[in-house]
Amino acid sequence: MMVESASETIRSAPAGQNGVGSISGQADGGGGAGAAGAGGGGAGRDPAAGADSNGEMSPAELLHFQQQQVPVSVAMMSPQMLTPQQMQQILSPPQLQALLQQQQALMLQQLQEYYKKQQEQLHLQLLTQQQAGKQQPKEALGNKQLAFQQQLLQMQQLQQQHLLNLQRQGLVSLQPSQASGPLQTLPQAAVCPTDLPQLWKGEGAPGQPAEDSVKQEGLDLTGSATTATSFAAPPKVSPPLSHHTLPNGQPTVLTPRRDSSSHEETPGSHPLYGHGECKWPGCETLCEDLGQFIKHLNTEHALDDRSTAQCRVQMQVVQQLEIQLAKESERLQAMMAHLHMRPSEPKPFSQPVTVSAADSFPDGLVHPPTSAAAPVTPLRPPGLSSASLHSGGPARRRSSDKFCSPISSELAQNHEFYKNADVRPPFTYASLIRQAILETPDRQLTLNEIYNWFTRMFAYFRRNTATWKNAVRHNLSLHKCFVRVENVKGAVWTVDEREYQKRRPPKMTGSPTLVKNMISGLSYGALNASYQAALAESSFPLLNSPGMLNPGSASSLLPLSHDEVGAPVEPLPSNGSSSPPRLSPSQYSHQVQVKEEPAEAEEDRRPGPPLGPPNPSTAGPPEDRDLEEELPGEELS
DNA sequence: GACTTCGTAAACAGTC
DNA sequence: GGACTGTTTACGAAGT
């Protein structure tokens, strides 16, 4: 393209033109530059600009989108009508996420209806068999019941399979927040762990066919088969519940969460009782009130072979669903990650550590880049519009940089993403340069080190080096906040925080747009929090490690989490600023792939103790030293 | 519509 | 002389 060629031919430009004076050169060269800029810019940026105005939803719109639930029909049809790539191009990751969630809700509803019907039929058969077999020996009856339970289980797994197929075709995935609720809590409510040994004693018949059937259906459950079959010690059981305390109607020992998608529970109701009927799997006996239900529960669902078998089946169902949920979540992460990748980039996620791993992100969460600027974006980097996904052009107005997301926390959260994905970070050059400088113990970097930081932190900046390096130099010179300091080893650049804050638009309260963005960002945060909480509650073991769900943890990973927006708009808790763990980039950027002068990058990683600038007297403005401590409460502008 | 911010291109000078 | 660094100007796009 023109940009490339222009960059390449800079050096080969006729020197004669350079002889022109600055002013005339501007007129002449300015015209040329303008033409080149327009042409190059047009070639380079138009895709981005076009994408910006192409079906891109603003965060607020997306929020509205979700609140109104209006686009459900659109959301449901689009996966079938569009390829994932098309969807990804049209929809930003948060929109995709919203789409997925809506589709999941619908899927779950369908699945529940189907499941209900199947259970009805099977239970009918079961009852028929029970009546017919009353004269039969108890053992025979138990065997038949078990056979039915197995049939039920297989049916359920077929349903799961069906759902999964639908999910894959429709780009839908089970969400922990949804799937874990109704499905996972059931066994906890119904099964007493102390009964588990009895429940699973002599089992094997129910478990094996379940697995087999699943495998035959093509499900890849091999990785979790051990979990599925290790029922003797279920990975997750609720705290000891008294199975026989049910008669007193005490639901306190039971998990209060229920299948809220299909029933609206009234307070004080029993988890197994809803809409006037018993919710015991396959029962649905009508009960006028809770008392009658309790009676029914005690008589019909007492501890006997049938109830035990049903519990067993339900446990298997839950186990399978949990396993499947984990797998599908992982798959979703991989898909999302892939959709953010350039197809031509084979490398980034081919490594063992992928986005699905908890260590893919510094906070340990399996989340694609997130940001406050892209509000409902649990799965996408801030301001990472589709425009900036693949385009090499500039994504102007990096809103998250300005208003919502602290660059440090953003980078901390999405470090891996930016490092691997060829995605332009939604921050201005000035913000990035400043971040690079502030991440170092000395708060100073040479130009080349800044270059290295860019290439190390962002895959995007491993291309078009001439362009962005020029921009970096331009920004360094242009902004007064960047102070050049002569050092022993040459010139280093430091940040004058006061100047930096000064240049930022101080009015956060006045602009409705800013407020809107803020609200969007906050709502995103809430969503993200709930998403993480759901993940934590789910059977995602990787997410249950301590500190991973701390919303402030991400921001505390970097020294200046409160920097970008200034104190007034910092949505994150201030606890991170009290004693921010000072992590050097190398501490959270393992797997650093520095292709350009790696040795030099290492060379400047001076070990921990902040010895202060090598030349305190000359290394940077004196106010820099204390600025970080001043920042939380200060209003510099 | 004016102004501001940002990204990009480019010219140019100084230094190594 | 070439590469790198730093400064400056100009322009277009987008947001305020």
XYZ file of C-alpha atoms (C1' of nucleotides) in Angstrom:
669
model
C 0.000 0.000 0.000
C 0.937 3.549 -0.150
C 1.878 3.819 3.429
C 4.284 1.027 3.138
C 5.819 2.259 -0.017
C 5.971 5.761 1.294
C 7.751 4.547 4.347
C 10.124 2.626 2.262
C 10.870 5.490 -0.038
C 11.418 8.097 2.564
C 15.087 7.635 2.373
C 15.129 7.507 -1.359
C 13.314 10.743 -1.804
C 15.273 13.146 -3.899
C 17.489 15.144 -1.712
C 16.953 18.100 -3.911
C 13.526 18.623 -2.508
C 14.939 18.594 0.931
C 16.949 21.556 0.008
C 13.855 23.636 0.023
C 13.464 25.765 3.040
C 11.251 24.719 5.794
C 8.450 27.040 4.919
C 8.433 26.477 1.224
C 9.078 22.875 1.889
C 5.954 22.807 3.905
C 4.001 24.388 1.192
C 5.404 22.129 -1.375
C 6.181 19.126 0.693
C 3.138 19.831 2.730
C 1.048 19.452 -0.318
C 2.888 16.337 -1.136
C 2.617 15.167 2.362
C -0.980 16.014 2.359
C -1.572 14.100 -0.762
C 0.474 11.253 0.472
C -1.147 11.479 3.796
C -4.555 11.566 2.319
C -3.783 8.756 -0.004
C -1.866 6.739 2.485
C -4.221 7.593 5.212
C -7.111 6.735 3.061
C -5.628 3.457 2.141
C -4.519 2.710 5.597
C -7.307 4.056 7.662
C -10.409 3.892 5.669
C -11.079 0.341 6.607
C -10.908 1.335 10.185
C -13.022 4.362 9.751
C -15.459 2.438 7.704
C -15.707 -0.206 10.323
C -16.204 2.392 12.939
C -19.271 3.592 11.262
C -20.268 0.190 10.115
C -22.624 -1.431 12.476
C -20.425 -0.680 15.367
C -22.440 -0.126 18.469
C -21.457 2.235 21.100
C -21.200 0.880 24.599
C -24.338 2.671 25.609
C -26.160 1.283 22.656
C -25.023 -2.131 23.516
C -26.232 -1.700 27.012
C -29.534 -0.597 25.694
C -29.418 -3.525 23.387
C -29.195 -5.883 26.281
C -31.600 -4.119 28.532
C -34.315 -3.879 25.986
C -33.913 -7.435 24.866
C -35.208 -6.182 21.620
C -32.642 -7.621 19.313
C -33.222 -11.123 20.451
C -34.695 -11.966 17.137
C -31.767 -10.429 15.400
C -29.443 -12.150 17.725
C -31.046 -15.440 17.053
C -31.050 -15.131 13.361
C -27.687 -13.703 12.811
C -25.666 -16.780 13.618
C -27.479 -18.747 11.046
C -27.303 -16.046 8.465
C -23.774 -14.970 9.053
C -20.589 -16.809 9.334
C -18.696 -16.399 12.547
C -16.177 -14.345 10.708
C -18.840 -12.070 9.398
C -20.364 -11.774 12.782
C -17.046 -11.016 14.233
C -16.492 -8.340 11.708
C -19.824 -6.782 12.261
C -20.100 -7.269 15.948
C -17.608 -6.258 18.449
C -16.659 -8.831 21.063
C -19.033 -7.408 23.631
C -21.803 -7.574 21.171
C -20.864 -11.092 20.382
C -20.949 -11.839 24.017
C -24.364 -10.353 24.390
C -25.472 -12.345 21.453
C -24.124 -15.490 22.929
C -25.803 -14.898 26.207
C -29.128 -14.311 24.634
C -28.815 -17.371 22.554
C -27.785 -19.360 25.533
C -30.813 -18.248 27.420
C -33.011 -19.323 24.595
C -31.196 -22.579 24.237
C -31.482 -23.307 27.866
C -35.144 -22.619 27.776
C -35.610 -24.966 24.891
C -33.488 -27.535 26.546
C -35.461 -27.290 29.716
C -38.706 -27.750 27.918
C -37.382 -30.696 26.064
C -35.870 -32.098 29.171
C -39.117 -31.738 30.991
C -40.999 -33.614 28.357
C -38.516 -36.390 28.258
C -38.598 -36.748 31.959
C -42.340 -36.822 31.928
C -42.340 -39.676 29.517
C -39.715 -41.585 31.328
C -41.347 -41.081 34.631
C -44.580 -42.294 33.232
C -42.846 -45.402 32.134
C -41.244 -45.686 35.477
C -44.509 -45.445 37.317
C -46.081 -47.924 35.017
C -43.317 -50.303 35.633
C -43.541 -49.736 39.313
C -47.169 -50.608 39.394
C -46.712 -53.582 37.200
C -43.856 -54.768 39.242
C -45.388 -54.462 42.647
C -45.637 -58.153 42.917
C -42.176 -58.645 41.682
C -39.285 -59.046 44.000
C -37.738 -55.854 45.137
C -34.485 -56.577 43.435
C -36.070 -56.952 40.082
C -37.881 -53.727 40.566
C -34.716 -51.979 41.496
C -33.010 -53.277 38.434
C -35.767 -52.063 36.236
C -35.692 -48.730 37.895
C -32.010 -48.543 37.351
C -32.489 -49.441 33.761
C -34.952 -46.630 33.425
C -32.658 -44.296 35.144
C -29.982 -45.236 32.735
C -32.356 -44.617 29.938
C -33.170 -41.298 31.428
C -29.563 -40.472 31.760
C -28.869 -41.358 28.210
C -31.764 -39.293 27.142
C -30.472 -36.377 29.082
C -27.091 -36.731 27.591
C -28.558 -36.890 24.177
C -30.253 -33.675 25.028
C -26.982 -32.231 26.097
C -25.445 -33.352 22.908
C -28.224 -31.807 20.986
C -27.749 -28.595 22.795
C -24.059 -28.670 22.212
C -24.514 -29.219 18.552
C -26.859 -26.330 18.437
C -24.430 -24.274 20.354
C -21.655 -24.949 17.980
C -23.718 -24.357 14.939
C -25.063 -21.188 16.345
C -21.915 -20.004 17.949
C -23.530 -20.511 21.290
C -21.888 -21.714 24.359
C -23.075 -22.555 27.788
C -22.341 -19.820 30.164
C -21.294 -20.600 33.622
C -23.603 -18.039 35.029
C -26.533 -19.711 33.437
C -25.616 -23.284 33.232
C -24.131 -23.578 36.601
C -27.144 -22.169 38.305
C -29.998 -24.423 37.527
C -28.026 -27.478 36.764
C -25.328 -27.458 39.245
C -27.342 -26.666 42.271
C -29.754 -29.450 41.870
C -27.606 -32.204 43.203
C -26.462 -30.048 45.981
C -29.997 -29.597 46.989
C -30.998 -33.125 46.587
C -28.013 -35.178 47.507
C -26.572 -35.565 50.887
C -22.885 -36.115 50.642
C -23.032 -38.550 53.433
C -25.262 -40.614 51.312
C -22.935 -40.574 48.405
C -21.104 -43.731 49.290
C -24.384 -45.509 49.441
C -25.553 -43.851 46.341
C -22.587 -44.890 44.376
C -22.089 -48.219 45.969
C -22.462 -50.774 43.308
C -22.910 -48.193 40.686
C -21.015 -48.309 37.518
C -23.752 -49.391 35.346
C -25.227 -45.943 35.247
C -21.945 -44.211 34.912
C -20.433 -46.250 32.212
C -23.142 -46.064 29.651
C -23.357 -42.414 30.252
C -19.800 -41.920 29.303
C -20.030 -44.293 26.451
C -23.035 -42.662 25.080
C -21.420 -39.343 25.295
C -18.332 -40.546 23.588
C -20.315 -42.215 20.928
C -21.992 -38.981 20.283
C -18.675 -37.532 19.484
C -18.217 -35.518 22.566
C -14.735 -34.906 23.584
C -14.908 -35.692 27.214
C -11.799 -37.679 27.449
C -9.967 -35.053 29.310
C -12.494 -35.072 32.047
C -13.526 -38.651 32.030
C -11.762 -39.295 35.242
C -13.700 -36.601 36.909
C -16.862 -37.928 35.508
C -16.303 -41.382 36.792
C -14.792 -40.570 40.099
C -18.044 -40.324 41.815
C -16.777 -41.788 44.974
C -15.175 -38.497 45.624
C -17.073 -35.914 43.707
C -15.031 -32.872 43.004
C -17.626 -30.662 44.400
C -20.181 -31.428 47.000
C -22.196 -29.122 49.042
C -21.604 -28.870 52.724
C -23.161 -31.655 54.664
C -26.825 -31.557 54.216
C -29.311 -33.530 56.082
C -31.308 -35.327 53.597
C -33.935 -36.065 56.170
C -34.344 -32.647 57.467
C -36.535 -32.012 54.547
C -39.706 -32.913 56.358
C -39.529 -29.836 58.460
C -39.459 -27.857 55.336
C -36.243 -26.143 56.120
C -34.821 -24.990 52.910
C -31.961 -23.348 54.635
C -29.717 -26.258 54.150
C -30.470 -26.308 50.536
C -29.035 -24.186 47.892
C -31.497 -21.427 47.386
C -30.712 -20.943 43.759
C -33.067 -22.541 41.416
C -33.882 -22.663 37.868
C -34.897 -19.113 37.711
C -35.156 -19.151 33.988
C -38.280 -21.185 34.074
C -39.711 -20.535 37.461
C -40.105 -17.499 39.532
C -39.697 -18.598 43.063
C -41.567 -16.983 45.855
C -39.617 -16.416 48.993
C -39.670 -19.312 51.358
C -40.512 -21.816 48.749
C -38.765 -25.108 48.525
C -36.169 -25.588 45.866
C -37.954 -28.658 44.748
C -41.317 -27.020 44.770
C -42.492 -24.545 42.262
C -45.591 -23.501 40.447
C -47.628 -25.814 42.553
C -45.860 -28.937 41.608
C -43.036 -31.069 42.760
C -39.856 -30.396 40.925
C -38.272 -33.659 41.762
C -36.875 -34.945 38.530
C -39.615 -36.685 36.692
C -42.228 -36.135 39.341
C -44.213 -32.984 38.834
C -46.880 -34.048 41.234
C -49.304 -31.245 41.880
C -49.212 -29.956 45.423
C -51.503 -27.230 46.566
C -49.187 -25.734 49.083
C -45.814 -26.158 50.596
C -47.077 -28.317 53.385
C -48.639 -30.727 51.009
C -45.489 -30.717 49.030
C -43.473 -31.541 52.097
C -45.733 -34.447 52.778
C -45.407 -35.557 49.235
C -41.684 -35.208 49.440
C -41.506 -37.331 52.531
C -43.703 -40.028 51.179
C -42.788 -40.163 47.548
C -39.191 -39.129 47.636
C -37.962 -40.643 50.824
C -34.694 -42.415 50.963
C -35.315 -45.480 48.931
C -33.843 -47.141 45.945
C -35.690 -45.045 43.513
C -34.776 -41.742 45.053
C -31.252 -42.888 45.429
C -31.065 -43.876 41.827
C -32.571 -40.630 40.762
C -30.080 -38.730 42.795
C -27.391 -40.767 41.247
C -28.627 -40.017 37.808
C -28.950 -36.397 38.598
C -25.464 -36.316 39.880
C -24.210 -37.809 36.719
C -26.125 -35.329 34.739
C -24.629 -32.561 36.728
C -21.202 -33.990 36.467
C -21.467 -34.313 32.778
C -22.813 -30.852 32.467
C -20.078 -29.458 34.601
C -17.489 -31.176 32.561
C -19.142 -30.093 29.429
C -19.463 -26.611 30.748
C -15.796 -26.424 31.442
C -14.971 -27.733 28.052
C -17.382 -25.504 26.311
C -16.179 -22.518 28.236
C -12.702 -23.335 27.213
C -13.826 -23.752 23.693
C -15.582 -20.448 23.837
C -12.474 -18.746 25.019
C -10.489 -20.267 22.252
C -13.088 -19.256 19.745
C -13.211 -15.739 20.994
C -9.506 -15.536 21.009
C -9.371 -16.897 17.549
C -11.885 -14.444 16.279
C -9.703 -11.670 17.473
C -6.743 -13.026 15.704
C -5.639 -12.415 12.247
C -6.140 -15.593 10.319
C -2.672 -15.226 8.983
C -1.203 -15.205 12.433
C -0.557 -18.798 13.220
C 1.691 -18.291 16.127
C 0.172 -16.578 19.097
C -2.147 -19.153 20.511
C -0.454 -22.166 19.222
C 1.557 -22.273 22.332
C 0.606 -24.453 25.218
C -0.596 -21.503 27.123
C -3.695 -20.361 25.451
C -6.411 -18.045 26.417
C -8.226 -20.811 28.056
C -5.630 -21.245 30.649
C -5.928 -19.332 33.805
C -2.500 -17.966 33.425
C -3.257 -16.489 30.137
C -4.047 -13.284 31.860
C -2.371 -11.762 34.758
C -5.461 -11.844 36.856
C -5.891 -15.470 36.108
C -9.278 -15.014 34.697
C -10.235 -16.643 31.544
C -11.480 -13.619 29.885
C -10.725 -12.082 26.682
C -9.675 -8.583 26.930
C -12.009 -6.443 28.797
C -12.434 -2.850 29.233
C -14.602 -0.281 30.677
C -14.730 1.485 27.427
C -16.296 -1.431 25.805
C -18.863 -1.773 28.451
C -20.576 -5.010 28.032
C -17.447 -6.627 26.931
C -16.637 -9.454 29.078
C -14.856 -10.856 26.154
C -13.041 -8.090 24.548
C -10.491 -5.485 25.019
C -11.492 -2.004 25.698
C -12.378 0.039 22.812
C -11.379 -2.828 20.737
C -13.787 -2.173 18.064
C -13.988 -4.301 15.064
C -12.313 -1.458 13.333
C -9.188 -1.951 15.257
C -9.217 -5.639 15.184
C -7.670 -6.241 11.875
C -7.107 -2.908 10.444
C -3.735 -1.479 10.398
C -5.212 1.939 10.444
C -5.521 4.136 13.404
C -8.413 3.800 15.707
C -8.877 7.372 16.606
C -10.275 8.519 19.835
C -9.243 5.768 22.048
C -12.024 6.443 24.405
C -11.030 4.001 27.043
C -7.762 5.731 27.248
C -9.444 8.922 28.098
C -12.426 8.138 30.124
C -12.843 4.785 31.586
C -10.162 2.268 31.698
C -6.901 2.868 33.391
C -4.333 1.822 30.940
C -2.342 -0.004 33.529
C -5.165 -2.197 34.665
C -6.280 -2.655 31.163
C -2.873 -3.757 30.128
C -2.571 -5.921 33.166
C -5.781 -7.651 32.359
C -5.176 -8.041 28.694
C -1.496 -8.250 28.591
C -1.458 -11.631 26.964
C -4.028 -10.624 24.503
C -2.237 -7.585 23.264
C 0.988 -9.387 23.274
C -0.289 -12.071 20.990
C -3.080 -10.550 19.034
C -2.420 -8.228 16.224
C -4.789 -5.739 17.664
C -4.141 -2.142 18.016
C -4.310 -1.132 21.635
C -6.997 1.400 22.303
C -4.676 3.888 23.839
C -2.995 6.904 22.525
C 0.662 6.900 21.831
C 1.146 9.316 24.656
C -0.583 6.989 27.087
C 1.416 4.058 25.952
C 4.674 5.884 26.097
C 3.881 7.093 29.530
C 2.916 3.629 30.625
C 6.122 2.244 29.273
C 8.116 4.796 31.147
C 6.213 4.442 34.369
C 6.498 0.721 34.384
C 10.193 0.933 34.805
C 11.697 1.315 38.232
C 13.562 4.358 37.143
C 10.664 5.981 35.417
C 12.825 6.634 32.461
C 13.455 4.979 29.179
C 15.510 5.565 26.179
C 13.760 5.812 22.912
C 14.909 2.421 21.951
C 13.618 0.979 25.157
C 10.305 2.544 24.474
C 10.363 0.914 21.113
C 11.113 -2.382 22.748
C 8.316 -1.967 25.186
C 5.908 -1.389 22.366
C 7.003 -4.411 20.455
C 7.129 -6.510 23.551
C 3.750 -5.586 24.811
C 1.829 -5.363 21.598
C 1.920 -7.635 18.658
C 0.445 -4.832 16.696
C 3.600 -2.825 16.984
C 5.705 -5.517 15.537
C 4.650 -4.383 12.166
C 4.924 -1.083 10.387
C 7.711 -0.059 12.605
C 8.519 3.019 10.621
C 5.069 4.392 11.105
C 4.553 3.917 14.757
C 8.104 4.677 15.700
C 7.782 7.919 13.967
C 4.610 8.491 15.887
C 6.356 7.694 19.098
C 9.097 10.150 18.425
C 6.577 12.660 17.316
C 4.628 12.264 20.529
C 7.682 12.430 22.657
C 8.658 15.677 21.139
C 5.219 17.081 20.857
C 3.915 16.599 24.331
C 5.381 18.632 27.076
C 4.668 15.832 29.461
C 7.554 13.906 28.057
C 10.800 15.275 29.253
C 14.035 14.392 27.691
C 16.851 14.024 30.132
C 20.445 13.643 29.291
C 21.784 10.615 30.975
C 25.041 8.783 31.209
C 24.099 6.373 28.533
C 22.459 8.962 26.423
C 19.129 10.595 26.513
C 16.268 9.118 28.398
C 12.669 10.101 28.449
C 10.668 10.688 31.559
C 7.121 11.667 32.244
C 6.077 14.892 33.764
C 2.878 13.805 35.387
C 1.656 17.282 35.988
C 1.935 18.102 32.365
C 0.394 14.831 31.475
C -2.585 15.388 33.697
C -2.810 18.923 32.545
C -3.271 17.984 28.998
C -6.091 15.650 29.739
C -9.595 16.950 29.537
C -10.513 17.577 33.126
C -14.217 17.846 32.682
C -15.629 14.466 33.360
C -18.862 15.624 34.844
C -20.053 17.966 32.214
C -20.125 15.973 29.075
C -23.102 13.704 28.678
C -21.068 11.552 26.421
C -18.463 11.087 29.030
C -21.035 10.306 31.623
C -22.587 7.872 29.287
C -19.288 6.216 28.746
C -18.717 6.118 32.422
C -22.024 4.495 33.080
C -21.369 2.025 30.380
C -18.039 1.291 31.825
C -19.450 0.770 35.244
C -22.203 -1.396 34.037
C -19.658 -3.399 32.239
C -17.785 -3.747 35.433
C -20.831 -5.049 37.159
C -21.479 -7.453 34.391
C -17.968 -8.564 34.372
C -18.051 -9.032 38.092
C -21.120 -11.159 37.894
C -19.589 -13.092 35.101
C -16.540 -13.739 37.154
C -18.608 -14.627 40.141
C -20.530 -17.073 38.085
C -17.314 -18.511 36.864
C -16.092 -18.794 40.368
C -19.201 -20.600 41.412
C -18.991 -22.901 38.517
C -16.777 -25.862 38.394
C -13.929 -23.910 36.909
C -11.243 -24.857 39.300
C -8.768 -22.527 37.754
C -10.866 -19.590 38.647
C -11.215 -20.419 42.243
C -7.766 -19.628 43.241
C -7.522 -16.839 45.732
C -7.308 -13.353 44.520
C -8.423 -14.062 41.067
C -11.788 -12.591 41.510
C -10.688 -9.562 43.273
C -11.713 -6.716 41.090
C -8.881 -4.698 42.346
C -6.318 -7.310 41.762
C -5.945 -6.504 38.151
C -5.476 -2.889 38.799
C -3.015 -3.578 41.468
C -0.817 -5.465 39.172
C 0.612 -2.325 37.867
C 1.915 0.581 39.745
C -0.372 3.250 38.506
C -3.760 1.835 38.230
C -5.390 5.097 38.923
C -3.495 7.059 36.443
C -5.274 7.261 33.234
C -8.408 8.946 34.158
C -7.303 10.653 37.211
C -8.774 10.197 40.598
C -12.251 11.562 40.011
C -13.301 8.924 37.599
C -11.424 5.954 38.815
C -14.010 3.258 39.179
C -11.714 0.823 40.810
C -11.382 0.502 44.507
C -8.700 2.589 45.980
C -7.212 -0.206 47.987
C -4.919 -0.951 45.125
C -3.251 2.365 45.532
C -2.444 2.015 49.166
C 0.264 -0.485 48.677
C 0.487 -1.249 45.066
C 2.688 -4.173 44.410
C 5.359 -2.940 42.180
C 5.744 -5.464 39.509
C 8.143 -4.983 36.773
C 6.847 -5.872 33.364
C 8.995 -8.928 33.304
C 7.158 -10.259 36.288
C 3.894 -10.484 34.537
C 5.105 -10.728 31.036
C 6.536 -14.123 30.977
C 6.973 -15.557 27.575
C 8.236 -12.304 26.358
C 8.963 -12.500 22.742
C 11.280 -9.739 21.920
C 12.531 -9.986 18.473
C 14.155 -6.653 18.373
C 17.178 -6.358 20.536
C 16.081 -8.655 23.268
C 19.301 -8.250 25.090
C 18.773 -4.581 25.332
C 15.357 -5.060 26.721
C 16.738 -7.309 29.383
C 19.532 -5.023 30.074
C 17.276 -2.401 31.482
C 15.383 -4.619 33.808
C 17.248 -3.523 36.782
C 16.470 -5.655 39.753
C 13.871 -4.700 42.205
C 14.980 -2.303 44.860
C 14.091 1.095 43.613
C 17.478 2.552 43.864
C 16.100 5.609 42.324
C 17.293 7.045 39.141
C 20.892 6.474 38.455
C 21.308 10.163 38.372
C 18.708 11.490 40.674
C 19.814 14.968 40.063
C 19.459 14.736 36.361
C 17.082 11.941 35.775
C 13.820 13.583 35.261
C 11.808 16.237 36.881
C 11.913 16.076 40.627
C 8.178 16.087 40.957
C 7.967 12.773 39.200
C 9.158 10.970 42.194
C 6.205 11.791 44.356
C 3.596 12.054 41.770
C 2.497 8.534 42.099
C 1.706 8.953 45.734
C -0.022 12.192 45.085
C -2.172 10.905 42.352
C -4.943 9.125 44.129
C -6.405 12.153 45.651
C -5.016 14.874 43.630
C -6.653 16.954 41.049
C -3.842 18.175 39.010
C -5.671 19.950 36.351
C -18.619 25.544 12.465
C -14.684 26.306 15.378
C -11.674 24.101 18.239
C -9.057 20.273 20.084
C -6.960 15.887 20.037
C -4.872 12.302 17.743
C -2.467 9.669 14.145
C 0.269 9.855 10.249
C 3.551 11.564 6.946
C 7.349 14.073 6.042
C 11.357 17.209 6.162
C 15.254 18.376 8.493
C 19.136 18.669 11.726
C 22.195 16.613 14.979
C 24.737 12.673 16.678
C 26.991 8.275 16.575
C 27.252 7.769 4.403
C 23.901 5.538 6.909
C 21.232 4.790 10.900
C 19.274 6.681 14.715
C 17.360 10.420 17.400
C 14.827 14.477 17.983
C 12.096 18.479 16.322
C 8.833 20.506 13.660
C 5.165 21.178 10.338
C 1.227 19.754 7.948
C -2.882 17.321 7.122
C -7.041 14.593 7.825
C -10.236 12.426 10.876
C -12.924 12.437 14.750
C -14.724 14.245 18.917
C -16.138 18.281 21.761
